[in-house]
PDB file of C-alpha atoms in Angstrom:
ATOM      1  CA  MET A 886     201.828 337.131 175.276  1.00 50.00           C
ATOM      2  CA  PRO A 887     201.083 335.413 178.643  1.00 53.00           C
ATOM      3  CA  SER A 888     203.108 332.503 179.930  1.00 52.00           C
ATOM      4  CA  SER A 889     202.519 329.280 177.702  1.00 62.00           C
ATOM      5  CA  ARG A 890     201.585 327.208 180.775  1.00 80.00           C
ATOM      6  CA  PRO A 891     199.263 329.474 182.758  1.00 89.00           C
ATOM      7  CA  SER A 892     197.152 328.189 186.216  1.00 89.00           C
ATOM      8  CA  ILE A 893     193.403 327.761 185.401  1.00 92.00           C
ATOM      9  CA  ALA A 894     192.615 330.736 187.699  1.00 91.00           C
ATOM     10  CA  GLU A 895     195.145 332.865 185.129  1.00 90.00           C
ATOM     11  CA  LEU A 896     193.285 331.440 181.863  1.00 90.00           C
ATOM     12  CA  ARG A 897     190.041 332.426 183.454  1.00 91.00           C
ATOM     13  CA  ALA A 898     190.932 335.921 184.280  1.00 90.00           C
ATOM     14  CA  VAL A 899     191.988 336.448 181.014  1.00 89.00           C
ATOM     15  CA  THR A 900     189.574 334.218 178.744  1.00 85.00           C
ATOM     16  CA  GLN A 901     186.485 334.616 180.635  1.00 85.00           C
ATOM     17  CA  ALA A 902     186.240 337.838 182.278  1.00 79.00           C
ATOM     18  CA  GLY A 903     182.867 339.624 181.412  1.00 72.00           C
ATOM     19  CA  ILE A 904     181.416 336.383 179.511  1.00 71.00           C
ATOM     20  CA  VAL A 905     180.141 334.013 182.359  1.00 59.00           C
ATOM     21  CA  GLU A 906     178.893 337.177 184.190  1.00 55.00           C
ATOM     22  CA  ARG A 907     176.506 338.038 181.360  1.00 57.00           C
ATOM     23  CA  ARG A 908     173.698 336.106 181.141  1.00 52.00           C
ATOM     24  CA  SER A 909     172.562 337.331 177.665  1.00 54.00           C
ATOM     25  CA  ALA A 910     175.913 336.235 175.882  1.00 58.00           C
ATOM     26  CA  GLU A 911     176.244 332.889 177.620  1.00 67.00           C
ATOM     27  CA  HIS A 912     174.449 329.689 177.239  1.00 78.00           C
ATOM     28  CA  TRP A 913     173.079 328.051 180.832  1.00 79.00           C
ATOM     29  CA  ALA A 914     175.025 325.066 179.732  1.00 84.00           C
ATOM     30  CA  GLY A 915     178.199 326.925 179.415  1.00 78.00           C
ATOM     31  CA  ARG A 916     177.701 328.620 182.850  1.00 83.00           C
ATOM     32  CA  LEU A 917     176.628 325.637 184.502  1.00 86.00           C
ATOM     33  CA  TYR A 918     179.321 323.014 183.493  1.00 89.00           C
ATOM     34  CA  MET A 919     181.275 323.902 180.078  1.00 90.00           C
ATOM     35  CA  ARG A 920     183.068 327.068 181.158  1.00 90.00           C
ATOM     36  CA  PRO A 921     184.059 325.546 184.392  1.00 91.00           C
ATOM     37  CA  LEU A 922     185.686 322.583 182.137  1.00 94.00           C
ATOM     38  CA  SER A 923     186.702 324.639 179.170  1.00 93.00           C
ATOM     39  CA  PRO A 924     190.016 325.978 180.641  1.00 94.00           C
ATOM     40  CA  TYR A 925     191.548 322.870 181.084  1.00 96.00           C
ATOM     41  CA  VAL A 926     191.293 321.776 177.439  1.00 96.00           C
ATOM     42  CA  THR A 927     192.187 325.449 176.583  1.00 95.00           C
ATOM     43  CA  ARG A 928     195.484 325.009 178.755  1.00 95.00           C
ATOM     44  CA  GLU A 929     196.580 322.154 176.526  1.00 94.00           C
ATOM     45  CA  LEU A 930     195.370 323.906 173.408  1.00 96.00           C
ATOM     46  CA  ILE A 931     197.549 326.723 173.726  1.00 94.00           C
ATOM     47  CA  ARG A 932     200.607 324.808 173.448  1.00 93.00           C
ATOM     48  CA  THR A 933     199.741 323.297 170.155  1.00 94.00           C
ATOM     49  CA  PRO A 934     199.923 325.101 166.784  1.00 95.00           C
ATOM     50  CA  VAL A 935     196.174 324.969 166.158  1.00 96.00           C
ATOM     51  CA  THR A 936     194.437 328.366 165.463  1.00 96.00           C
ATOM     52  CA  PRO A 937     191.246 329.663 166.930  1.00 96.00           C
ATOM     53  CA  ASP A 938     189.649 329.658 163.626  1.00 96.00           C
ATOM     54  CA  GLN A 939     190.615 325.702 163.076  1.00 97.00           C
ATOM     55  CA  LEU A 940     189.036 325.299 166.160  1.00 98.00           C
ATOM     56  CA  THR A 941     185.886 327.222 165.040  1.00 98.00           C
ATOM     57  CA  VAL A 942     185.684 324.809 161.580  1.00 98.00           C
ATOM     58  CA  ALA A 943     186.158 321.785 163.730  1.00 98.00           C
ATOM     59  CA  MET A 944     183.087 322.938 165.806  1.00 98.00           C
ATOM     60  CA  ILE A 945     181.035 323.374 162.827  1.00 98.00           C
ATOM     61  CA  VAL A 946     182.182 319.724 161.419  1.00 98.00           C
ATOM     62  CA  VAL A 947     181.140 318.376 164.985  1.00 99.00           C
ATOM     63  CA  GLY A 948     177.908 319.717 164.525  1.00 98.00           C
ATOM     64  CA  LEU A 949     177.156 319.069 161.101  1.00 99.00           C
ATOM     65  CA  VAL A 950     178.110 315.255 162.148  1.00 99.00           C
ATOM     66  CA  ALA A 951     175.607 315.295 165.098  1.00 99.00           C
ATOM     67  CA  SER A 952     173.040 316.609 162.716  1.00 98.00           C
ATOM     68  CA  VAL A 953     173.744 313.829 160.163  1.00 98.00           C
ATOM     69  CA  VAL A 954     173.907 311.140 163.219  1.00 98.00           C
ATOM     70  CA  VAL A 955     170.717 312.057 164.850  1.00 98.00           C
ATOM     71  CA  ALA A 956     168.830 311.605 161.335  1.00 98.00           C
ATOM     72  CA  TRP A 957     168.614 307.862 161.724  1.00 97.00           C
ATOM     73  CA  PRO A 958     166.043 306.858 164.500  1.00 97.00           C
ATOM     74  CA  GLY A 959     167.056 304.747 167.610  1.00 97.00           C
ATOM     75  CA  LEU A 960     168.195 305.534 171.188  1.00 98.00           C
ATOM     76  CA  LEU A 961     171.882 305.201 170.337  1.00 98.00           C
ATOM     77  CA  THR A 962     172.349 307.509 167.367  1.00 98.00           C
ATOM     78  CA  ALA A 963     170.279 310.079 169.500  1.00 98.00           C
ATOM     79  CA  VAL A 964     172.730 309.687 172.529  1.00 99.00           C
ATOM     80  CA  VAL A 965     175.906 309.721 170.025  1.00 99.00           C
ATOM     81  CA  ALA A 966     174.388 312.963 168.630  1.00 99.00           C
ATOM     82  CA  ALA A 967     173.735 314.574 171.846  1.00 98.00           C
ATOM     83  CA  LEU A 968     177.390 313.593 173.111  1.00 99.00           C
ATOM     84  CA  LEU A 969     178.563 315.162 170.017  1.00 99.00           C
ATOM     85  CA  ILE A 970     176.548 318.492 170.547  1.00 98.00           C
ATOM     86  CA  GLN A 971     178.333 318.462 173.719  1.00 97.00           C
ATOM     87  CA  LEU A 972     181.700 318.402 172.091  1.00 98.00           C
ATOM     88  CA  TYR A 973     180.362 321.136 169.803  1.00 98.00           C
ATOM     89  CA  LEU A 974     179.747 323.272 172.696  1.00 96.00           C
ATOM     90  CA  LEU A 975     183.216 322.617 174.026  1.00 97.00           C
ATOM     91  CA  LEU A 976     184.710 323.721 170.809  1.00 97.00           C
ATOM     92  CA  ASP A 977     182.594 326.762 171.054  1.00 95.00           C
ATOM     93  CA  CYS A 978     184.246 327.708 174.283  1.00 94.00           C
ATOM     94  CA  VAL A 979     187.571 327.051 173.667  1.00 96.00           C
ATOM     95  CA  ASP A 980     188.042 328.637 170.166  1.00 95.00           C
ATOM     96  CA  GLY A 981     187.350 332.076 171.852  1.00 93.00           C
ATOM     97  CA  GLU A 982     189.630 331.102 174.845  1.00 94.00           C
ATOM     98  CA  VAL A 983     192.241 330.271 172.657  1.00 96.00           C
ATOM     99  CA  ALA A 984     191.953 333.335 170.684  1.00 94.00           C
ATOM    100  CA  ARG A 985     191.712 335.705 173.535  1.00 94.00           C
ATOM    101  CA  TRP A 986     194.727 334.252 175.289  1.00 93.00           C
ATOM    102  CA  ARG A 987     196.773 334.808 172.371  1.00 92.00           C
ATOM    103  CA  ARG A 988     195.283 338.066 171.739  1.00 90.00           C
ATOM    104  CA  ARG A 989     194.098 336.835 168.181  1.00 89.00           C
ATOM    105  CA  THR A 990     190.323 337.812 168.171  1.00 88.00           C
ATOM    106  CA  SER A 991     189.364 338.703 164.823  1.00 91.00           C
ATOM    107  CA  ALA A 992     186.393 339.633 162.680  1.00 92.00           C
ATOM    108  CA  THR A 993     186.863 336.112 160.783  1.00 93.00           C
ATOM    109  CA  GLY A 994     186.577 334.321 163.876  1.00 93.00           C
ATOM    110  CA  VAL A 995     183.607 336.043 165.075  1.00 92.00           C
ATOM    111  CA  TYR A 996     182.193 335.640 161.514  1.00 95.00           C
ATOM    112  CA  LEU A 997     183.006 331.955 161.385  1.00 96.00           C
ATOM    113  CA  ASP A 998     181.409 331.539 164.809  1.00 95.00           C
ATOM    114  CA  ARG A 999     178.003 333.094 163.942  1.00 94.00           C
ATOM    115  CA  LEU A1000     177.828 331.278 160.656  1.00 96.00           C
ATOM    116  CA  GLY A1001     178.745 327.926 162.421  1.00 96.00           C
ATOM    117  CA  HIS A1002     175.934 328.446 164.927  1.00 96.00           C
ATOM    118  CA  HIS A1003     173.247 329.203 162.423  1.00 96.00           C
ATOM    119  CA  VAL A1004     174.201 326.184 160.021  1.00 97.00           C
ATOM    120  CA  VAL A1005     174.142 323.825 162.749  1.00 98.00           C
ATOM    121  CA  GLU A1006     171.318 324.852 164.328  1.00 96.00           C
ATOM    122  CA  GLY A1007     169.430 324.464 161.041  1.00 97.00           C
ATOM    123  CA  ALA A1008     171.206 321.190 159.897  1.00 98.00           C
ATOM    124  CA  PHE A1009     170.054 319.451 163.358  1.00 98.00           C
ATOM    125  CA  VAL A1010     166.546 320.429 162.899  1.00 98.00           C
ATOM    126  CA  VAL A1011     166.679 319.090 159.547  1.00 98.00           C
ATOM    127  CA  GLY A1012     167.918 315.887 160.691  1.00 98.00           C
ATOM    128  CA  LEU A1013     165.120 315.606 163.109  1.00 98.00           C
ATOM    129  CA  GLY A1014     162.922 315.700 160.113  1.00 97.00           C
ATOM    130  CA  PHE A1015     164.498 312.656 158.866  1.00 97.00           C
ATOM    131  CA  ARG A1016     164.256 310.927 161.948  1.00 98.00           C
ATOM    132  CA  ALA A1017     160.746 311.686 162.418  1.00 97.00           C
ATOM    133  CA  GLY A1018     160.077 310.499 158.740  1.00 96.00           C
ATOM    134  CA  GLY A1019     161.802 307.017 159.421  1.00 94.00           C
ATOM    135  CA  GLY A1020     165.405 308.082 158.495  1.00 92.00           C
ATOM    136  CA  PRO A1021     167.375 308.656 155.393  1.00 89.00           C
ATOM    137  CA  GLY A1022     166.701 305.976 152.681  1.00 85.00           C
ATOM    138  CA  THR A1023     162.965 305.783 153.608  1.00 85.00           C
ATOM    139  CA  ALA A1024     160.031 307.098 151.548  1.00 78.00           C
ATOM    140  CA  PRO A1025     159.625 310.459 151.252  1.00 80.00           C
ATOM    141  CA  SER A1026     157.089 311.949 153.872  1.00 88.00           C
ATOM    142  CA  TRP A1027     155.859 315.342 155.054  1.00 94.00           C
ATOM    143  CA  TRP A1028     158.005 314.914 158.191  1.00 95.00           C
ATOM    144  CA  PHE A1029     161.054 315.943 155.671  1.00 96.00           C
ATOM    145  CA  THR A1030     159.503 318.754 154.526  1.00 96.00           C
ATOM    146  CA  LEU A1031     158.372 319.822 158.034  1.00 97.00           C
ATOM    147  CA  GLY A1032     162.150 319.382 159.372  1.00 97.00           C
ATOM    148  CA  GLY A1033     163.155 321.751 156.444  1.00 97.00           C
ATOM    149  CA  LEU A1034     160.560 324.602 156.917  1.00 98.00           C
ATOM    150  CA  ALA A1035     161.439 324.232 160.834  1.00 97.00           C
ATOM    151  CA  ALA A1036     164.976 324.652 160.216  1.00 98.00           C
ATOM    152  CA  LEU A1037     164.417 327.681 158.059  1.00 98.00           C
ATOM    153  CA  LEU A1038     162.276 329.291 160.994  1.00 97.00           C
ATOM    154  CA  VAL A1039     164.715 328.491 163.335  1.00 95.00           C
ATOM    155  CA  VAL A1040     167.649 330.062 161.282  1.00 96.00           C
ATOM    156  CA  LEU A1041     165.425 333.082 160.773  1.00 95.00           C
ATOM    157  CA  GLY A1042     165.117 333.754 164.319  1.00 90.00           C
ATOM    158  CA  LYS A1043     168.679 333.494 164.972  1.00 89.00           C
ATOM    159  CA  LEU A1044     169.329 336.204 162.166  1.00 91.00           C
ATOM    160  CA  GLU A1045     166.818 338.451 163.367  1.00 87.00           C
ATOM    161  CA  SER A1046     168.955 338.998 166.580  1.00 84.00           C
ATOM    162  CA  ASP A1047     171.852 339.545 164.269  1.00 86.00           C
ATOM    163  CA  LEU A1048     170.315 341.830 162.210  1.00 88.00           C
ATOM    164  CA  VAL A1049     170.029 344.146 165.567  1.00 86.00           C
ATOM    165  CA  THR A1050     173.918 344.495 165.414  1.00 84.00           C
ATOM    166  CA  VAL A1051     174.128 345.095 161.667  1.00 85.00           C
ATOM    167  CA  ALA A1052     171.048 347.845 161.746  1.00 85.00           C
ATOM    168  CA  ARG A1053     172.799 349.742 164.756  1.00 83.00           C
ATOM    169  CA  ALA A1054     176.246 349.668 162.832  1.00 81.00           C
ATOM    170  CA  GLY A1055     174.316 351.007 159.639  1.00 82.00           C
ATOM    171  CA  ALA A1056     172.788 353.758 161.706  1.00 80.00           C
ATOM    172  CA  GLY A1057     176.272 354.804 163.253  1.00 79.00           C
ATOM    173  CA  LEU A1058     175.154 353.376 166.783  1.00 81.00           C
ATOM    174  CA  PRO A1059     177.238 351.411 168.968  1.00 80.00           C
ATOM    175  CA  THR A1060     177.018 347.959 168.011  1.00 68.00           C
ATOM    176  CA  ASP A1061     177.706 346.882 171.825  1.00 61.00           C
ATOM    177  CA  ARG A1062     175.288 348.624 173.783  1.00 53.00           C
ATOM    178  CA  GLU A1063     173.451 346.682 176.664  1.00 52.00           C
ATOM    179  CA  THR A1064     170.028 347.704 175.603  1.00 50.00           C
ATOM    180  CA  ASP A1065     166.936 346.624 177.737  1.00 49.00           C
ATOM    181  CA  PRO A1066     165.066 344.144 175.342  1.00 52.00           C
ATOM    182  CA  VAL A1067     161.910 344.714 177.199  1.00 50.00           C
ATOM    183  CA  SER A1068     158.973 346.227 175.097  1.00 47.00           C
ATOM    184  CA  ARG A1069     157.436 349.660 175.430  1.00 48.00           C
ATOM    185  CA  VAL A1070     154.189 348.300 174.610  1.00 48.00           C
ATOM    186  CA  GLY A1071     152.359 347.084 177.691  1.00 47.00           C
ATOM    187  CA  GLY A1072     150.840 343.663 176.250  1.00 46.00           C
ATOM    188  CA  ILE A1073     154.110 342.921 174.621  1.00 48.00           C
ATOM    189  CA  ARG A1074     156.180 343.725 177.333  1.00 51.00           C
ATOM    190  CA  SER A1075     153.923 341.401 179.538  1.00 49.00           C
ATOM    191  CA  LEU A1076     154.522 338.612 177.308  1.00 50.00           C
ATOM    192  CA  ARG A1077     158.192 339.280 176.965  1.00 53.00           C
ATOM    193  CA  ARG A1078     158.390 338.717 180.633  1.00 54.00           C
ATOM    194  CA  LEU A1079     156.670 335.589 180.594  1.00 47.00           C
ATOM    195  CA  VAL A1080     158.806 334.103 178.239  1.00 50.00           C
ATOM    196  CA  ALA A1081     161.665 335.372 180.483  1.00 50.00           C
ATOM    197  CA  TYR A1082     160.115 333.041 183.364  1.00 46.00           C
ATOM    198  CA  VAL A1083     159.268 330.201 180.629  1.00 51.00           C
ATOM    199  CA  PRO A1084     162.015 330.232 177.959  1.00 63.00           C
ATOM    200  CA  ILE A1085     160.186 328.308 175.460  1.00 70.00           C
ATOM    201  CA  HIS A1086     162.304 329.676 172.600  1.00 65.00           C
ATOM    202  CA  ARG A1087     165.119 327.524 174.368  1.00 75.00           C
ATOM    203  CA  LEU A1088     163.398 324.576 172.640  1.00 82.00           C
ATOM    204  CA  VAL A1089     164.765 325.367 169.176  1.00 88.00           C
ATOM    205  CA  GLY A1090     168.527 325.470 170.558  1.00 91.00           C
ATOM    206  CA  VAL A1091     170.603 322.858 169.185  1.00 95.00           C
ATOM    207  CA  ILE A1092     171.727 322.004 172.992  1.00 96.00           C
ATOM    208  CA  GLU A1093     168.171 321.694 174.342  1.00 95.00           C
ATOM    209  CA  LEU A1094     167.099 319.604 171.131  1.00 97.00           C
ATOM    210  CA  SER A1095     169.827 316.975 171.151  1.00 98.00           C
ATOM    211  CA  LEU A1096     168.717 316.423 174.796  1.00 97.00           C
ATOM    212  CA  LEU A1097     165.057 316.248 174.006  1.00 97.00           C
ATOM    213  CA  ALA A1098     165.986 314.065 171.291  1.00 98.00           C
ATOM    214  CA  VAL A1099     167.525 311.546 173.611  1.00 99.00           C
ATOM    215  CA  ALA A1100     164.298 311.756 175.675  1.00 98.00           C
ATOM    216  CA  ALA A1101     161.856 311.079 172.661  1.00 98.00           C
ATOM    217  CA  ALA A1102     164.310 308.288 171.266  1.00 98.00           C
ATOM    218  CA  ALA A1103     163.889 306.515 174.781  1.00 98.00           C
ATOM    219  CA  ILE A1104     160.006 306.780 174.785  1.00 98.00           C
ATOM    220  CA  ASP A1105     159.833 305.584 170.931  1.00 98.00           C
ATOM    221  CA  ALA A1106     161.915 302.539 171.815  1.00 98.00           C
ATOM    222  CA  TRP A1107     159.686 302.084 174.496  1.00 98.00           C
ATOM    223  CA  ARG A1108     156.531 302.423 172.513  1.00 97.00           C
ATOM    224  CA  GLY A1109     158.072 300.776 169.299  1.00 96.00           C
ATOM    225  CA  ASP A1110     157.253 303.693 166.906  1.00 96.00           C
ATOM    226  CA  LEU A1111     158.329 307.438 166.169  1.00 97.00           C
ATOM    227  CA  LEU A1112     155.310 309.152 167.975  1.00 97.00           C
ATOM    228  CA  ALA A1113     157.604 310.996 170.404  1.00 98.00           C
ATOM    229  CA  SER A1114     160.225 312.225 167.751  1.00 98.00           C
ATOM    230  CA  GLN A1115     157.294 313.555 165.363  1.00 98.00           C
ATOM    231  CA  VAL A1116     155.612 315.397 168.718  1.00 98.00           C
ATOM    232  CA  LEU A1117     159.329 316.987 169.220  1.00 98.00           C
ATOM    233  CA  LEU A1118     159.766 317.942 165.596  1.00 98.00           C
ATOM    234  CA  ALA A1119     156.158 319.299 165.636  1.00 97.00           C
ATOM    235  CA  ALA A1120     156.684 321.376 168.689  1.00 96.00           C
ATOM    236  CA  THR A1121     160.020 322.700 167.246  1.00 97.00           C
ATOM    237  CA  GLY A1122     158.142 323.603 164.359  1.00 96.00           C
ATOM    238  CA  VAL A1123     155.426 325.561 166.396  1.00 95.00           C
ATOM    239  CA  VAL A1124     157.942 327.356 168.494  1.00 94.00           C
ATOM    240  CA  ALA A1125     160.270 328.351 165.658  1.00 95.00           C
ATOM    241  CA  THR A1126     157.111 330.098 164.102  1.00 95.00           C
ATOM    242  CA  VAL A1127     156.461 331.883 167.208  1.00 91.00           C
ATOM    243  CA  VAL A1128     159.647 332.937 168.002  1.00 90.00           C
ATOM    244  CA  ALA A1129     160.177 334.126 164.222  1.00 91.00           C
ATOM    245  CA  LEU A1130     156.992 336.077 164.377  1.00 90.00           C
ATOM    246  CA  GLY A1131     157.145 337.237 167.625  1.00 84.00           C
ATOM    247  CA  HIS A1132     161.023 338.406 167.767  1.00 78.00           C
ATOM    248  CA  PRO A1133     160.769 341.156 165.401  1.00 85.00           C
ATOM    249  CA  VAL A1134     157.985 342.667 167.109  1.00 82.00           C
ATOM    250  CA  THR A1135     159.630 342.366 170.474  1.00 80.00           C
ATOM    251  CA  ILE A1136     162.728 344.188 168.777  1.00 79.00           C
ATOM    252  CA  LEU A1137     160.885 346.915 166.954  1.00 82.00           C
ATOM    253  CA  THR A1138     159.063 347.895 170.036  1.00 79.00           C
ATOM    254  CA  SER A1139     162.206 347.842 172.344  1.00 74.00           C
ATOM    255  CA  GLU A1140     165.024 350.242 172.671  1.00 75.00           C
ATOM    256  CA  ARG A1141     167.242 348.118 171.050  1.00 75.00           C
ATOM    257  CA  LEU A1142     167.261 349.730 167.693  1.00 77.00           C
ATOM    258  CA  ARG A1143     167.762 353.072 169.265  1.00 76.00           C
TER     259      ARG A1143
END
């Protein structure tokens, strides 16, 4: 194992090599500010008995707490939820960095990480559904139902990407092949390139949703109602539907399964 008190440069070389450079493998928030910050936290964590899997579980718990907090209307709850999601992102960075530094990467860790992302992404949308409907304890409304349906579609869209790896492994193909996702069909290829320039699918990511929830909460506070939060949830449902229906088409018409 490398020295227990490495420099930040040493940590970056070991734990972030090949990650930040791959745009498809790293969230924009990670590249912009969290990966530059995370090694300072990782350097302290590698001196403790905490394991990478424990950090991943902590990430999931923090994400679920954020999903509960955002369910209550109000600007303060939206801000707290957004801050918790930033902590969720930080833990998502440091769990892998600790694992790579200690050379303890494992299938269990990857599984927990992927499971955690899907659970939190879906749970946060459910929380937005409760927020749009007036919060827990209010009379049931169709906003609760819309939040649940949108959450299912968000998770489905994430699973569709994961199933590419499963399908390639089942067919005996390399699972880590960097394949061009652009469709072989002209019309779909044009739409895919448009999405690359205007990434509306990012709207259903938990980091983006947490920030948009703050903006919506500020508008709600100014207006004195929940219209902005309701519009955000409706837009999330529309985008999640488009992604869930369109993603398999782009996958099946690209080279990703070949």
